[in-house]
Amino acid sequence: MGSADVLQIAKTSFEEKFQASPTIAVCAPGRVNLIGEHTDYNDGFVFPMALELVTVIVGRKSDSDVCQLGTIAKGADEPLMISFPAPTPEKPLIPGKPSWANYVKGVIANFPGEIPTFDAMIATSVPLGGGLSSSASLEVATYTFLEKLTGKEQKDLKAKALACQKAEHDFAKMPCGIMDQFISVMGKKGNALLLDCRSMEAKLVPMTNPDLVVLVTNSNVRHELTGSEYPTRRKQCETAAAALGKPSLREATMAELEARKGKLEDVVFRRARHVIGEIQRTTEAAAAIEKEDYEKFGKLMVESHNSLRDDYEVSCEELDLLVKLAMEVDGVYGSRMTGGGFGGCTVTLVKKSSVDSLIKHIQDGYGNKATCLVTSPADGAKALSL
Ligand code: ADP
């Protein structure tokens, strides 16, 4: 489903609900991370690209004294329509139920200046909770909608992304890094984005070869774990950095880590080996893409996957199987799990001419449980014409 289809759906549901036509339409994409996993909270590099999957918001200023907002997304918690008064300094917005509205309210709360009341509908082609960042696309679409509503365009794209990240921290209570909001704001068709999570510098890296596509494969599994996996790994990274006398693992080299091997708990050593290696792989991978050295990029993807599986221990049987199957097909350069792990998606770099046989091989080997999306780097948030 392209953004034009999502726009049409949003528009139709707005018209049904409000008996009027919207005057504003915006979209913001989901994302996939090509390489650089579990590096963001270690001040490292990540290398995402924006997807053709988007969240669309349509709406208009309203004469009423409340904002009315609805979503038609599958999987959002009830009620799907809400209303609330425009916030004032005396009565600011606060997070509450339904939880989906917190992403929108959080962005309103972090938008500079006052906003008028509005009516709006949200539709999306980004699957909710599928690891492709539907939440960041909703935040960034909301910010872009507010820019159009108020006529105040934020020229500083970094400030826009950071306001959306803050919304997620404060209102959705998710201590996420900067990747998802940055790529959803700054994505450019035909480019991936090399993002330095320490300096917050972002560099577009062209990826326009027409013979190349990216396959995102959703394993459609999410293993329920204890919930402590993420904080435990963060802590292990901090322990390793402290033992090496560094503010973060970004500052550490593999030689420095190796030199401390016997003094670190084995699991802490392996976590740090993943992070230090992955930061290095990510910059090498971006350089390889620039040189159109796809063999090298693919090799780095597989190394990344193996390191996430063996050292960071965040993969699972299904993701390992999807990567193994992908690597059996001619024309595949590389494949790896993407996202936090324990389920979710894999990402595969493959020749366009081989993608159909790749999908077939995955479906034969994994069963029809996998969903596949053939994609190329897409644009970041933008206004749409109605
Ligand atoms: P993801 O990887 O997709 O961002 P999260 O669990 O972080 O997964 O965020 C998913 C949540 O974001 C949903 O449960 C819902 O609350 C909210 N959300 C995302 N997109 C929409 C949408 N179009 N409409 C309503 N809520 C949405």
CSV table of C-alpha atoms and ligand atoms in Angstrom, one decimal:
chain,number,residue,atom,x,y,z
A,1,MET,CA,0.0,0.0,0.0
A,2,GLY,CA,1.6,3.3,-1.1
A,3,SER,CA,1.2,6.7,0.7
A,4,ALA,CA,-1.5,7.7,-1.8
A,5,ASP,CA,-3.6,4.8,-0.6
A,6,VAL,CA,-3.1,5.5,3.0
A,7,LEU,CA,-4.0,9.2,2.4
A,8,GLN,CA,-7.2,8.1,0.6
A,9,ILE,CA,-8.2,5.9,3.6
A,10,ALA,CA,-7.4,8.7,6.1
A,11,LYS,CA,-9.4,11.2,4.0
A,12,THR,CA,-12.4,9.0,3.7
A,13,SER,CA,-12.6,8.3,7.4
A,14,PHE,CA,-12.1,12.0,8.2
A,15,GLU,CA,-15.0,12.9,5.9
A,16,GLU,CA,-17.2,10.2,7.4
A,17,LYS,CA,-16.5,11.3,10.9
A,18,PHE,CA,-16.5,15.0,10.6
A,19,GLN,CA,-18.8,15.5,7.6
A,20,ALA,CA,-16.2,17.9,6.1
A,21,SER,CA,-13.1,17.8,4.0
A,22,PRO,CA,-9.6,18.0,5.6
A,23,THR,CA,-7.4,20.9,4.6
A,24,ILE,CA,-4.1,19.5,5.8
A,25,ALA,CA,-2.4,16.2,5.0
A,26,VAL,CA,1.0,15.0,6.1
A,27,CYS,CA,3.0,11.8,6.3
A,28,ALA,CA,6.0,10.4,8.1
A,29,PRO,CA,7.7,7.1,7.5
A,30,GLY,CA,8.6,4.0,9.5
A,31,ARG,CA,12.2,2.8,9.3
A,32,VAL,CA,14.5,-0.1,9.2
A,33,ASN,CA,18.0,-0.1,10.6
A,34,LEU,CA,20.5,-1.5,8.1
A,35,ILE,CA,23.3,-2.0,10.6
A,36,GLY,CA,24.3,-0.6,14.0
A,37,GLU,CA,22.3,-2.5,16.6
A,38,HIS,CA,22.4,-1.8,20.3
A,39,THR,CA,25.0,0.9,19.6
A,40,ASP,CA,22.7,4.0,20.1
A,41,TYR,CA,22.8,3.9,23.9
A,42,ASN,CA,26.6,3.4,23.8
A,43,ASP,CA,27.1,6.7,21.9
A,44,GLY,CA,27.8,4.8,18.7
A,45,PHE,CA,26.6,4.9,15.1
A,46,VAL,CA,23.4,3.6,13.5
A,47,PHE,CA,22.6,3.4,9.8
A,48,PRO,CA,18.8,3.4,9.2
A,49,MET,CA,16.7,4.1,6.1
A,50,ALA,CA,13.2,5.4,5.9
A,51,LEU,CA,10.6,3.0,4.5
A,52,GLU,CA,7.8,3.5,2.0
A,53,LEU,CA,5.4,2.6,4.8
A,54,VAL,CA,4.0,5.8,6.3
A,55,THR,CA,1.7,7.2,9.0
A,56,VAL,CA,-0.7,9.8,7.5
A,57,ILE,CA,-2.6,12.5,9.4
A,58,VAL,CA,-5.3,14.6,7.8
A,59,GLY,CA,-7.2,17.3,9.5
A,60,ARG,CA,-8.3,20.9,9.8
A,61,LYS,CA,-8.6,23.8,12.3
A,62,SER,CA,-11.8,23.6,14.3
A,63,ASP,CA,-14.3,26.1,15.6
A,64,SER,CA,-15.0,24.1,18.7
A,65,ASP,CA,-13.0,24.4,22.0
A,66,VAL,CA,-11.7,20.9,21.9
A,67,CYS,CA,-9.3,18.9,19.7
A,68,GLN,CA,-10.9,15.8,18.2
A,69,LEU,CA,-8.6,13.1,17.0
A,70,GLY,CA,-9.1,9.5,15.8
A,71,THR,CA,-7.1,6.6,14.5
A,72,ILE,CA,-8.1,3.7,12.4
A,73,ALA,CA,-4.9,1.7,13.0
A,74,LYS,CA,-5.3,-2.0,13.7
A,75,GLY,CA,-4.0,-2.7,17.2
A,76,ALA,CA,-4.4,0.7,18.8
A,77,ASP,CA,-6.2,0.5,22.2
A,78,GLU,CA,-9.8,1.7,22.6
A,79,PRO,CA,-11.3,4.3,22.3
A,80,LEU,CA,-10.1,5.1,18.8
A,81,MET,CA,-11.7,8.6,18.9
A,82,ILE,CA,-10.7,11.1,21.7
A,83,SER,CA,-11.2,14.7,22.4
A,84,PHE,CA,-9.4,17.1,24.7
A,85,PRO,CA,-9.1,20.9,25.3
A,86,ALA,CA,-6.2,22.7,23.6
A,87,PRO,CA,-3.5,22.9,26.3
A,88,THR,CA,-2.7,26.1,28.1
A,89,PRO,CA,0.2,26.9,30.4
A,90,GLU,CA,-2.1,26.5,33.3
A,91,LYS,CA,-3.6,23.3,32.0
A,92,PRO,CA,-0.9,21.4,30.2
A,93,LEU,CA,-1.6,18.0,28.6
A,94,ILE,CA,-0.8,14.9,30.7
A,95,PRO,CA,-0.4,11.3,29.6
A,96,GLY,CA,-3.3,8.9,30.2
A,97,LYS,CA,-5.5,6.4,28.4
A,98,PRO,CA,-5.8,5.4,25.6
A,99,SER,CA,-2.1,4.9,25.3
A,100,TRP,CA,-1.9,5.5,21.6
A,101,ALA,CA,-3.0,9.2,22.1
A,102,ASN,CA,0.0,9.8,24.3
A,103,TYR,CA,2.3,9.9,21.3
A,104,VAL,CA,0.2,12.7,19.8
A,105,LYS,CA,-0.3,14.5,23.1
A,106,GLY,CA,3.4,14.3,23.9
A,107,VAL,CA,4.3,16.0,20.7
A,108,ILE,CA,1.7,18.7,21.2
A,109,ALA,CA,3.2,19.3,24.6
A,110,ASN,CA,6.7,19.6,23.1
A,111,PHE,CA,5.7,21.7,20.1
A,112,PRO,CA,7.0,25.3,20.5
A,113,GLY,CA,4.1,27.8,20.9
A,114,GLU,CA,0.4,27.6,21.1
A,115,ILE,CA,-1.8,25.5,18.9
A,116,PRO,CA,-5.4,26.1,17.8
A,117,THR,CA,-8.0,23.3,18.3
A,118,PHE,CA,-8.2,20.9,15.4
A,119,ASP,CA,-10.0,17.8,14.0
A,120,ALA,CA,-7.8,15.0,12.7
A,121,MET,CA,-7.7,11.4,11.6
A,122,ILE,CA,-4.7,9.1,11.5
A,123,ALA,CA,-4.1,6.1,9.2
A,124,THR,CA,-0.9,4.1,8.7
A,125,SER,CA,0.7,1.4,6.7
A,126,VAL,CA,3.4,0.8,9.3
A,127,PRO,CA,2.5,-2.2,11.4
A,128,LEU,CA,2.0,-1.3,15.0
A,129,GLY,CA,4.6,-2.9,17.3
A,130,GLY,CA,6.4,-4.7,14.4
A,131,GLY,CA,9.7,-3.1,15.1
A,132,LEU,CA,9.4,-0.7,12.1
A,133,SER,CA,8.8,2.3,14.3
A,134,SER,CA,5.2,3.1,13.9
A,135,SER,CA,5.4,5.1,17.1
A,136,ALA,CA,8.1,7.5,15.9
A,137,SER,CA,6.3,7.8,12.6
A,138,LEU,CA,3.2,8.9,14.5
A,139,GLU,CA,5.1,11.4,16.5
A,140,VAL,CA,6.9,12.9,13.5
A,141,ALA,CA,3.6,13.0,11.5
A,142,THR,CA,2.0,14.8,14.4
A,143,TYR,CA,4.8,17.4,14.6
A,144,THR,CA,4.6,17.9,10.8
A,145,PHE,CA,0.8,18.3,11.1
A,146,LEU,CA,1.2,20.9,13.8
A,147,GLU,CA,3.7,22.8,11.6
A,148,LYS,CA,1.0,23.0,8.9
A,149,LEU,CA,-1.8,23.8,11.4
A,150,THR,CA,0.1,26.8,12.9
A,151,GLY,CA,2.1,27.8,9.8
A,152,LYS,CA,5.3,27.6,11.9
A,153,GLU,CA,7.7,25.4,10.1
A,154,GLN,CA,10.6,24.1,12.2
A,155,LYS,CA,13.8,24.7,10.1
A,156,ASP,CA,16.0,22.9,12.6
A,157,LEU,CA,15.3,19.3,11.8
A,158,LYS,CA,17.4,18.1,14.8
A,159,ALA,CA,15.2,20.1,17.1
A,160,LYS,CA,12.1,18.6,15.5
A,161,ALA,CA,13.4,15.1,16.0
A,162,LEU,CA,14.5,15.7,19.6
A,163,ALA,CA,11.0,17.2,20.5
A,164,CYS,CA,9.5,13.9,19.2
A,165,GLN,CA,12.0,11.8,21.1
A,166,LYS,CA,11.1,13.8,24.3
A,167,ALA,CA,7.4,13.1,23.6
A,168,GLU,CA,8.2,9.4,23.7
A,169,HIS,CA,10.2,9.7,26.9
A,170,ASP,CA,7.8,11.8,28.8
A,171,PHE,CA,4.4,10.7,27.5
A,172,ALA,CA,4.9,7.0,26.3
A,173,LYS,CA,7.5,6.4,29.1
A,174,MET,CA,9.9,4.8,26.7
A,175,PRO,CA,13.5,5.8,27.1
A,176,CYS,CA,14.3,5.4,23.4
A,177,GLY,CA,17.4,6.6,21.6
A,178,ILE,CA,17.4,9.2,18.8
A,179,MET,CA,17.5,7.0,15.7
A,180,ASP,CA,13.8,6.5,14.9
A,181,GLN,CA,12.7,10.1,15.1
A,182,PHE,CA,15.9,11.4,13.3
A,183,ILE,CA,15.4,9.1,10.3
A,184,SER,CA,11.6,9.7,10.1
A,185,VAL,CA,12.3,13.5,10.0
A,186,MET,CA,15.5,13.5,7.9
A,187,GLY,CA,15.1,10.5,5.5
A,188,LYS,CA,15.6,11.2,1.8
A,189,LYS,CA,14.6,9.0,-1.1
A,190,GLY,CA,17.6,7.1,-2.4
A,191,ASN,CA,19.7,7.6,0.8
A,192,ALA,CA,20.3,5.8,4.0
A,193,LEU,CA,21.4,7.9,7.1
A,194,LEU,CA,24.6,7.5,9.0
A,195,LEU,CA,23.8,8.9,12.4
A,196,ASP,CA,26.3,9.6,15.1
A,197,CYS,CA,24.4,9.1,18.4
A,198,ARG,CA,27.1,11.0,20.3
A,199,SER,CA,27.4,14.2,18.3
A,200,MET,CA,23.9,13.8,16.8
A,201,GLU,CA,25.4,14.5,13.4
A,202,ALA,CA,23.5,12.9,10.5
A,203,LYS,CA,24.9,12.2,7.1
A,204,LEU,CA,22.9,11.1,4.1
A,205,VAL,CA,24.6,8.2,2.2
A,206,PRO,CA,23.3,7.6,-1.4
A,207,MET,CA,22.0,4.2,-2.1
A,208,THR,CA,20.4,4.6,-5.5
A,209,ASN,CA,21.6,1.6,-7.4
A,210,PRO,CA,18.5,0.5,-9.3
A,211,ASP,CA,19.6,-3.2,-9.3
A,212,LEU,CA,19.5,-3.3,-5.5
A,213,VAL,CA,16.6,-3.7,-3.0
A,214,VAL,CA,16.2,-4.1,0.7
A,215,LEU,CA,14.0,-6.9,1.9
A,216,VAL,CA,12.4,-6.5,5.3
A,217,THR,CA,11.1,-9.8,6.6
A,218,ASN,CA,8.9,-9.9,9.7
A,219,SER,CA,9.3,-13.1,11.6
A,220,ASN,CA,5.9,-12.3,13.2
A,221,VAL,CA,7.1,-13.6,16.5
A,222,ARG,CA,7.8,-11.7,19.7
A,223,HIS,CA,9.2,-13.7,22.5
A,224,GLU,CA,7.8,-12.7,25.9
A,225,LEU,CA,10.9,-12.4,28.1
A,226,THR,CA,11.3,-11.2,31.6
A,227,GLY,CA,11.5,-7.5,30.6
A,228,SER,CA,14.9,-7.1,32.2
A,229,GLU,CA,16.9,-8.0,29.0
A,230,TYR,CA,17.3,-4.4,27.8
A,231,PRO,CA,18.2,-2.7,31.1
A,232,THR,CA,20.5,-5.6,32.0
A,233,ARG,CA,22.4,-5.2,28.7
A,234,ARG,CA,22.6,-1.4,29.2
A,235,LYS,CA,24.1,-2.0,32.6
A,236,GLN,CA,26.6,-4.5,31.3
A,237,CYS,CA,27.7,-2.0,28.7
A,238,GLU,CA,28.1,0.7,31.5
A,239,THR,CA,30.1,-1.8,33.6
A,240,ALA,CA,32.4,-2.5,30.7
A,241,ALA,CA,32.9,1.1,29.9
A,242,ALA,CA,33.7,2.0,33.5
A,243,ALA,CA,36.2,-0.9,33.8
A,244,LEU,CA,37.9,0.5,30.7
A,245,GLY,CA,37.9,4.0,32.2
A,246,LYS,CA,35.8,5.3,29.4
A,247,PRO,CA,32.6,7.5,29.5
A,248,SER,CA,31.0,5.1,27.0
A,249,LEU,CA,32.0,2.1,24.8
A,250,ARG,CA,32.2,4.5,21.9
A,251,GLU,CA,35.5,5.7,23.3
A,252,ALA,CA,36.9,2.1,23.7
A,253,THR,CA,39.0,0.2,21.2
A,254,MET,CA,39.0,-3.6,20.7
A,255,ALA,CA,42.6,-3.7,21.7
A,256,GLU,CA,41.8,-2.0,25.1
A,257,LEU,CA,39.0,-4.5,25.6
A,258,GLU,CA,41.2,-7.5,24.8
A,259,ALA,CA,43.8,-6.2,27.2
A,260,ARG,CA,41.2,-6.4,30.1
A,261,LYS,CA,39.8,-9.8,29.0
A,262,GLY,CA,40.7,-11.8,32.1
A,263,LYS,CA,39.6,-9.0,34.5
A,264,LEU,CA,36.0,-8.7,33.1
A,265,GLU,CA,33.2,-11.1,33.7
A,266,ASP,CA,32.9,-13.2,30.5
A,267,VAL,CA,29.3,-12.0,29.7
A,268,VAL,CA,30.3,-8.3,30.2
A,269,PHE,CA,33.3,-8.9,27.9
A,270,ARG,CA,31.2,-10.4,25.2
A,271,ARG,CA,28.6,-7.6,25.4
A,272,ALA,CA,31.3,-5.0,25.0
A,273,ARG,CA,32.9,-7.0,22.2
A,274,HIS,CA,29.6,-6.8,20.3
A,275,VAL,CA,29.2,-3.0,20.8
A,276,ILE,CA,32.8,-2.0,20.0
A,277,GLY,CA,32.8,-4.3,16.9
A,278,GLU,CA,29.3,-3.1,15.8
A,279,ILE,CA,30.3,0.6,16.0
A,280,GLN,CA,33.3,-0.2,13.8
A,281,ARG,CA,31.2,-2.3,11.4
A,282,THR,CA,28.6,0.5,11.0
A,283,THR,CA,31.0,3.2,9.8
A,284,GLU,CA,32.7,0.6,7.6
A,285,ALA,CA,29.3,-0.4,6.2
A,286,ALA,CA,28.4,3.2,5.4
A,287,ALA,CA,31.7,3.6,3.6
A,288,ALA,CA,31.1,0.4,1.7
A,289,ILE,CA,27.7,1.6,0.5
A,290,GLU,CA,29.3,4.8,-0.7
A,291,LYS,CA,31.8,2.8,-2.8
A,292,GLU,CA,29.0,0.5,-4.0
A,293,ASP,CA,30.9,-2.4,-2.4
A,294,TYR,CA,27.9,-4.5,-1.7
A,295,GLU,CA,29.9,-7.7,-1.1
A,296,LYS,CA,31.6,-5.9,1.8
A,297,PHE,CA,28.4,-4.4,3.1
A,298,GLY,CA,26.8,-7.9,3.1
A,299,LYS,CA,29.7,-9.5,4.9
A,300,LEU,CA,29.4,-6.8,7.6
A,301,MET,CA,25.7,-7.5,7.9
A,302,VAL,CA,26.3,-11.2,8.6
A,303,GLU,CA,29.1,-10.4,11.1
A,304,SER,CA,26.6,-8.1,12.8
A,305,HIS,CA,24.0,-10.8,13.0
A,306,ASN,CA,26.5,-13.4,14.4
A,307,SER,CA,27.7,-11.0,17.0
A,308,LEU,CA,24.1,-10.2,18.1
A,309,ARG,CA,23.4,-13.9,18.3
A,310,ASP,CA,26.6,-15.1,20.0
A,311,ASP,CA,27.9,-12.1,22.0
A,312,TYR,CA,24.9,-9.9,22.7
A,313,GLU,CA,22.5,-12.8,22.8
A,314,VAL,CA,19.4,-11.0,21.5
A,315,SER,CA,18.6,-13.2,18.5
A,316,CYS,CA,16.2,-16.2,18.5
A,317,GLU,CA,15.7,-19.3,16.5
A,318,GLU,CA,13.3,-17.7,14.0
A,319,LEU,CA,15.6,-14.8,13.2
A,320,ASP,CA,18.5,-17.1,12.8
A,321,LEU,CA,16.5,-19.3,10.5
A,322,LEU,CA,15.4,-16.3,8.4
A,323,VAL,CA,19.1,-15.1,8.0
A,324,LYS,CA,20.3,-18.7,7.2
A,325,LEU,CA,17.6,-19.1,4.5
A,326,ALA,CA,18.4,-15.7,3.0
A,327,MET,CA,22.1,-16.4,2.8
A,328,GLU,CA,21.3,-19.6,0.8
A,329,VAL,CA,20.0,-17.6,-2.2
A,330,ASP,CA,22.1,-16.4,-5.0
A,331,GLY,CA,22.1,-12.6,-5.3
A,332,VAL,CA,21.9,-12.0,-1.6
A,333,TYR,CA,24.7,-9.9,-0.3
A,334,GLY,CA,23.9,-10.0,3.4
A,335,SER,CA,21.2,-10.5,6.0
A,336,ARG,CA,20.8,-9.8,9.7
A,337,MET,CA,18.3,-9.4,12.5
A,338,THR,CA,17.3,-5.7,12.9
A,339,GLY,CA,15.8,-3.9,15.9
A,340,GLY,CA,16.0,-4.9,19.6
A,341,GLY,CA,15.8,-8.6,19.0
A,342,PHE,CA,14.0,-11.7,20.4
A,343,GLY,CA,11.7,-11.5,17.4
A,344,GLY,CA,10.6,-8.8,14.9
A,345,CYS,CA,12.3,-8.4,11.6
A,346,THR,CA,15.4,-9.3,9.5
A,347,VAL,CA,16.8,-7.0,6.9
A,348,THR,CA,18.5,-8.4,3.7
A,349,LEU,CA,20.4,-6.6,0.9
A,350,VAL,CA,19.7,-8.4,-2.3
A,351,LYS,CA,19.9,-7.9,-6.1
A,352,LYS,CA,16.5,-6.9,-7.5
A,353,SER,CA,16.6,-9.7,-10.0
A,354,SER,CA,16.9,-12.2,-7.1
A,355,VAL,CA,14.2,-10.9,-4.7
A,356,ASP,CA,11.4,-13.0,-5.9
A,357,SER,CA,13.3,-16.3,-5.5
A,358,LEU,CA,14.5,-15.0,-2.1
A,359,ILE,CA,10.9,-14.5,-0.9
A,360,LYS,CA,9.9,-17.9,-2.2
A,361,HIS,CA,12.8,-19.6,-0.5
A,362,ILE,CA,12.0,-17.8,2.8
A,363,GLN,CA,8.3,-18.8,2.5
A,364,ASP,CA,9.2,-22.4,1.7
A,365,GLY,CA,11.7,-22.7,4.5
A,366,TYR,CA,9.9,-20.6,7.2
A,367,GLY,CA,6.3,-21.4,6.3
A,368,ASN,CA,3.9,-18.7,5.3
A,369,LYS,CA,4.3,-17.1,8.7
A,370,ALA,CA,6.8,-14.5,7.4
A,371,THR,CA,5.7,-11.2,5.9
A,372,CYS,CA,8.0,-9.7,3.3
A,373,LEU,CA,8.4,-6.1,2.2
A,374,VAL,CA,10.5,-5.2,-0.8
A,375,THR,CA,11.7,-1.6,-0.3
A,376,SER,CA,14.3,1.1,-1.1
A,377,PRO,CA,15.2,4.2,0.9
A,378,ALA,CA,12.3,6.6,1.0
A,379,ASP,CA,11.6,10.2,2.0
A,380,GLY,CA,11.2,11.5,5.5
A,381,ALA,CA,8.2,13.5,6.8
A,382,LYS,CA,6.4,15.8,4.4
A,383,ALA,CA,3.2,17.5,3.5
A,384,LEU,CA,0.9,15.7,1.0
A,385,SER,CA,-1.4,17.5,-1.4
A,386,LEU,CA,-5.1,16.7,-1.0
B,1,ADP,P1,6.8,0.2,17.0
B,1,ADP,O1,8.1,-0.6,16.8
B,1,ADP,O2,5.8,-0.1,15.9
B,1,ADP,O3,7.1,1.7,17.2
B,1,ADP,P2,5.9,0.4,19.7
B,1,ADP,O4,5.4,-0.7,20.6
B,1,ADP,O5,7.1,1.2,20.2
B,1,ADP,O6,6.2,-0.3,18.3
B,1,ADP,O7,4.8,1.4,19.4
B,1,ADP,C1,3.5,1.0,18.9
B,1,ADP,C2,2.4,1.8,19.6
B,1,ADP,O8,2.4,3.1,18.9
B,1,ADP,C3,1.0,1.3,19.4
B,1,ADP,O9,0.7,0.3,20.3
B,1,ADP,C4,0.2,2.5,19.5
B,1,ADP,O10,0.0,2.9,20.8
B,1,ADP,C5,1.1,3.6,18.8
B,1,ADP,N1,0.8,3.8,17.4
B,1,ADP,C6,1.6,3.7,16.4
B,1,ADP,N2,1.0,4.0,15.2
B,1,ADP,C7,-0.3,4.4,15.5
B,1,ADP,C8,-1.4,4.8,14.8
B,1,ADP,N3,-1.3,4.9,13.4
B,1,ADP,N4,-2.5,5.1,15.4
B,1,ADP,C9,-2.6,4.9,16.8
B,1,ADP,N5,-1.6,4.5,17.5
B,1,ADP,C10,-0.4,4.2,16.9
